CSV table of C-alpha atoms in Angstrom, one decimal:
chain,number,residue,atom,x,y,z
G,18,MET,CA,121.5,113.5,95.9
G,19,HIS,CA,118.6,115.9,96.6
G,20,ILE,CA,117.1,115.1,100.1
G,21,HIS,CA,113.6,116.2,101.1
G,22,TYR,CA,112.6,115.9,104.8
G,23,ILE,CA,108.9,116.5,104.8
G,24,SER,CA,108.1,116.3,108.6
G,25,GLU,CA,110.2,119.2,109.7
G,26,GLN,CA,107.1,121.4,109.7
G,27,ASN,CA,104.2,120.1,112.0
G,28,SER,CA,101.3,118.7,110.0
G,29,ILE,CA,99.0,115.7,110.2
G,30,LEU,CA,101.9,113.7,108.8
G,31,ASN,CA,103.5,113.7,112.3
G,32,HIS,CA,100.3,112.5,113.8
G,33,PHE,CA,100.3,109.5,111.6
G,34,LEU,CA,104.0,108.9,112.1
G,35,ALA,CA,103.5,108.9,115.9
G,36,GLN,CA,100.7,106.3,115.5
G,37,ILE,CA,102.7,103.8,113.4
G,38,ARG,CA,105.5,103.9,116.1
G,39,ASP,CA,103.2,103.5,119.1
G,40,VAL,CA,103.5,99.9,120.4
G,41,THR,CA,99.8,99.8,121.5
G,42,ILE,CA,98.3,101.3,118.4
G,43,GLN,CA,100.4,99.3,116.0
G,44,LYS,CA,99.0,96.0,117.3
G,45,ASP,CA,96.1,96.8,115.0
G,46,SER,CA,97.5,95.8,111.6
G,47,MET,CA,94.7,97.2,109.6
G,48,ARG,CA,95.2,100.6,111.3
G,49,PHE,CA,99.0,100.3,110.7
G,50,ARG,CA,98.4,99.7,107.1
G,51,LYS,CA,96.0,102.6,106.7
G,52,ASN,CA,98.3,105.0,108.5
G,53,ILE,CA,101.3,103.9,106.2
G,54,GLU,CA,98.9,104.5,103.2
G,55,ARG,CA,98.0,108.0,104.5
G,56,ILE,CA,101.7,108.8,104.8
G,57,GLY,CA,102.1,107.7,101.2
G,58,GLU,CA,99.4,110.1,100.1
G,59,ILE,CA,101.0,113.0,101.9
G,60,MET,CA,104.4,112.1,100.5
G,61,ALA,CA,103.0,111.7,97.0
G,62,TYR,CA,101.4,115.2,97.2
G,63,GLU,CA,104.6,116.9,98.3
G,64,LEU,CA,106.6,115.1,95.6
G,65,SER,CA,104.0,116.0,92.9
G,66,LYS,CA,105.0,119.7,93.4
G,67,THR,CA,108.4,118.9,91.7
G,68,LEU,CA,107.0,117.3,88.6
G,69,GLU,CA,106.3,119.0,85.2
G,70,TYR,CA,102.8,120.2,84.2
G,71,LYS,CA,101.2,121.5,81.0
G,72,ASP,CA,98.5,124.0,80.3
G,73,ILE,CA,95.0,122.6,79.3
G,74,ASP,CA,91.5,123.9,78.7
G,75,VAL,CA,88.7,122.1,80.5
G,76,GLN,CA,85.0,122.4,79.3
G,77,THR,CA,82.8,123.1,82.3
G,78,PRO,CA,78.9,123.1,82.1
G,79,LEU,CA,79.3,127.0,82.1
G,80,GLY,CA,82.4,127.7,80.1
G,81,ILE,CA,86.1,127.1,79.6
G,82,LYS,CA,88.6,127.0,82.5
G,83,HIS,CA,92.3,127.5,81.8
G,84,THR,CA,94.2,125.2,84.1
G,85,THR,CA,97.1,122.8,84.3
G,86,THR,CA,97.5,118.9,84.4
G,87,ILE,CA,100.4,116.7,85.0
G,88,ALA,CA,102.7,116.2,82.0
G,89,ASP,CA,105.3,113.7,83.5
G,90,HIS,CA,104.9,110.0,83.2
G,91,VAL,CA,105.1,108.3,86.5
G,92,VAL,CA,106.1,104.7,87.3
G,93,LEU,CA,105.6,103.6,90.9
G,94,CYS,CA,107.8,100.7,92.0
G,95,SER,CA,107.6,99.1,95.5
G,96,ILE,CA,109.9,96.7,97.2
G,97,LEU,CA,108.0,93.6,98.5
G,98,ARG,CA,106.3,93.1,100.8
G,99,ALA,CA,106.7,96.0,103.2
G,100,GLY,CA,106.2,98.6,100.5
G,101,LEU,CA,102.7,97.6,99.5
G,102,ALA,CA,100.7,99.8,101.8
G,103,LEU,CA,102.9,102.8,101.0
G,104,HIS,CA,102.5,102.0,97.4
G,105,THR,CA,98.8,102.1,97.7
G,106,GLY,CA,99.0,105.6,99.2
G,107,PHE,CA,101.0,106.8,96.3
G,108,MET,CA,98.7,105.0,93.8
G,109,ASN,CA,95.8,107.0,95.4
G,110,ILE,CA,97.4,110.2,94.3
G,111,PHE,CA,99.1,109.1,91.0
G,112,ASP,CA,96.1,107.2,89.8
G,113,ASN,CA,97.2,107.0,86.2
G,114,ALA,CA,100.8,105.8,87.1
G,115,GLU,CA,102.2,102.5,85.9
G,116,ASN,CA,103.2,100.1,88.6
G,117,GLY,CA,106.1,97.8,89.2
G,118,PHE,CA,107.1,95.4,92.0
G,119,VAL,CA,110.5,94.0,93.1
G,120,SER,CA,111.4,91.6,95.9
G,121,ALA,CA,114.5,92.3,98.0
G,122,TYR,CA,115.5,90.8,101.3
G,123,ARG,CA,118.4,90.3,103.7
G,124,HIS,CA,120.0,86.7,103.4
G,125,HIS,CA,121.9,85.9,106.5
G,126,TYR,CA,124.3,83.4,104.9
G,127,ASN,CA,126.1,82.5,108.1
G,128,ASN,CA,123.0,82.7,110.4
G,129,ASP,CA,124.5,85.7,112.1
G,130,ASP,CA,124.3,89.5,111.8
G,131,GLN,CA,126.1,89.5,108.5
G,132,PHE,CA,123.8,89.5,105.4
G,133,GLU,CA,123.7,90.2,101.7
G,134,ILE,CA,120.7,91.6,99.8
G,135,LEU,CA,119.1,89.2,97.3
G,136,VAL,CA,116.9,90.6,94.6
G,137,GLU,CA,114.8,87.9,93.0
G,138,TYR,CA,111.4,88.8,91.7
G,139,GLN,CA,110.8,91.8,89.3
G,140,ALA,CA,107.6,92.8,87.4
G,141,ALA,CA,107.9,96.3,86.1
G,142,PRO,CA,106.9,98.3,83.0
G,143,SER,CA,109.3,100.4,81.0
G,144,PHE,CA,110.5,103.5,82.7
G,145,GLU,CA,112.6,104.9,79.9
G,146,ASN,CA,112.5,108.7,80.2
G,147,LYS,CA,109.8,108.5,82.9
G,148,ASN,CA,109.8,109.4,86.6
G,149,LEU,CA,110.6,106.3,88.6
G,150,ILE,CA,109.4,106.4,92.1
G,151,LEU,CA,110.9,103.7,94.3
G,152,ILE,CA,108.9,103.0,97.4
G,153,ASP,CA,110.1,101.3,100.6
G,154,PRO,CA,109.0,102.2,104.2
G,155,MET,CA,112.3,101.8,105.9
G,156,LEU,CA,115.8,103.1,104.9
G,157,ALA,CA,118.2,101.2,107.2
G,158,THR,CA,121.6,100.4,105.6
G,159,GLY,CA,120.4,101.4,102.1
G,160,GLN,CA,121.7,98.3,100.5
G,161,SER,CA,118.3,97.1,99.4
G,162,ILE,CA,117.4,100.3,97.6
G,163,VAL,CA,120.8,100.4,95.9
G,164,ALA,CA,120.6,96.7,94.9
G,165,VAL,CA,117.0,97.1,93.4
G,166,LEU,CA,118.0,100.3,91.5
G,167,HIS,CA,121.0,98.6,90.0
G,168,LYS,CA,118.8,95.7,88.8
G,169,LEU,CA,116.2,98.1,87.4
G,170,HIS,CA,118.6,100.5,85.9
G,171,LEU,CA,120.7,98.2,83.8
G,172,GLU,CA,119.0,98.8,80.4
G,173,GLN,CA,116.5,101.8,80.8
G,174,LYS,CA,117.2,105.3,81.9
G,175,PRO,CA,114.5,107.0,83.7
G,176,LYS,CA,114.0,110.9,83.4
G,177,GLU,CA,114.3,111.2,87.2
G,178,ILE,CA,114.6,108.8,90.2
G,179,HIS,CA,112.7,109.5,93.3
G,180,ILE,CA,113.1,107.3,96.4
G,181,ALA,CA,110.3,107.5,99.0
G,182,VAL,CA,110.8,106.2,102.6
G,183,VAL,CA,108.9,106.6,105.8
G,184,ILE,CA,111.7,106.3,108.3
G,185,ALA,CA,115.5,106.6,107.5
G,186,ALA,CA,118.7,106.2,109.4
G,187,PRO,CA,121.6,108.5,108.8
G,188,GLU,CA,123.8,105.5,107.7
G,189,GLY,CA,121.3,104.6,105.1
G,190,ILE,CA,121.2,108.1,103.7
G,191,ALA,CA,125.0,108.2,103.6
G,192,TYR,CA,125.1,104.9,101.7
G,193,LEU,CA,122.8,106.2,99.1
G,194,GLU,CA,124.7,109.4,98.7
G,195,GLU,CA,127.8,107.3,98.0
G,196,ASN,CA,126.3,104.9,95.6
G,197,LEU,CA,123.6,106.6,93.6
G,198,PRO,CA,123.7,109.4,91.1
G,199,ASP,CA,123.6,113.0,92.1
G,200,ASN,CA,120.4,113.7,90.4
G,201,CYS,CA,118.3,111.2,92.6
G,202,HIS,CA,115.7,112.6,94.9
G,203,LEU,CA,115.3,111.1,98.4
G,204,TRP,CA,111.9,111.8,100.1
G,205,VAL,CA,112.0,111.1,103.9
G,206,ALA,CA,109.0,111.4,106.2
G,207,ALA,CA,111.1,111.0,109.4
G,208,LEU,CA,114.9,110.9,110.1
G,209,ASP,CA,115.8,108.7,113.1
G,210,ASP,CA,118.9,108.5,115.3
G,211,ARG,CA,121.0,105.5,114.2
G,212,LEU,CA,121.2,101.8,113.4
G,213,ASN,CA,121.8,99.3,116.2
G,214,GLU,CA,124.3,96.4,116.0
G,215,LYS,CA,121.8,94.4,114.0
G,216,ASN,CA,121.3,97.2,111.5
G,217,TYR,CA,117.7,98.0,112.7
G,218,ILE,CA,116.7,101.6,112.9
G,219,ILE,CA,116.5,103.1,116.4
G,220,PRO,CA,114.0,104.2,117.6
G,221,GLY,CA,112.2,103.2,114.4
G,222,LEU,CA,109.0,101.1,114.7
G,223,GLY,CA,109.9,97.4,114.3
G,224,ASP,CA,109.6,95.4,111.2
G,225,ALA,CA,107.1,97.2,108.9
G,226,GLY,CA,106.3,94.2,106.9
G,227,ASP,CA,105.4,92.0,109.9
G,228,LEU,CA,103.3,94.8,111.4
G,229,ALA,CA,101.3,95.3,108.2
G,230,TYR,CA,101.0,91.6,107.1
G,231,GLY,CA,101.9,89.4,110.0
G,232,SER,CA,105.1,87.5,111.0
G,233,LYS,CA,107.0,85.5,108.4
G,234,LEU,CA,109.0,82.3,108.8
């Protein structure tokens, strides 16, 4: 798997990452969502550099300009509900992309720390021979992403698979490397230290879905 760490060089990305972690700033859910959206825009821009382009001629008021435009077909697919704000950021950049949505959540079957990933809802276009960008803010254990890709990948073969996450734990990255094809691309805005005993990312930022959209039952 090809891993791209995009916050290693200082940029405005690190400013937005700091704000979504700050316990005072993140109390403003609208600002939290907006910062996640901005991070998505930056990540989408960096990812766009790896796609294929074609030559075109554009008629301007004063002549012809020889330039390039994107040739690849892109499908954005986010994991509900936490992925929605990040999805919006990617959609702002890939404004002609098709869009899909999948639900995945941790089911604690014994009401303890053990869980399984349930993937239930799916609404996605065809991604046969297209660039599939799977969007999820937090990469903790990696089980949700693997479960979703296995569900999506049963019958259709994308040209390339890109996985975009804001914050990742080393354990989750290792799990993806063990369970996904070598030609996948993983885009990470920030790499954190570890998972705790409940499989939450440390230092992380808390529950991204709750911070963006309110607590759930």
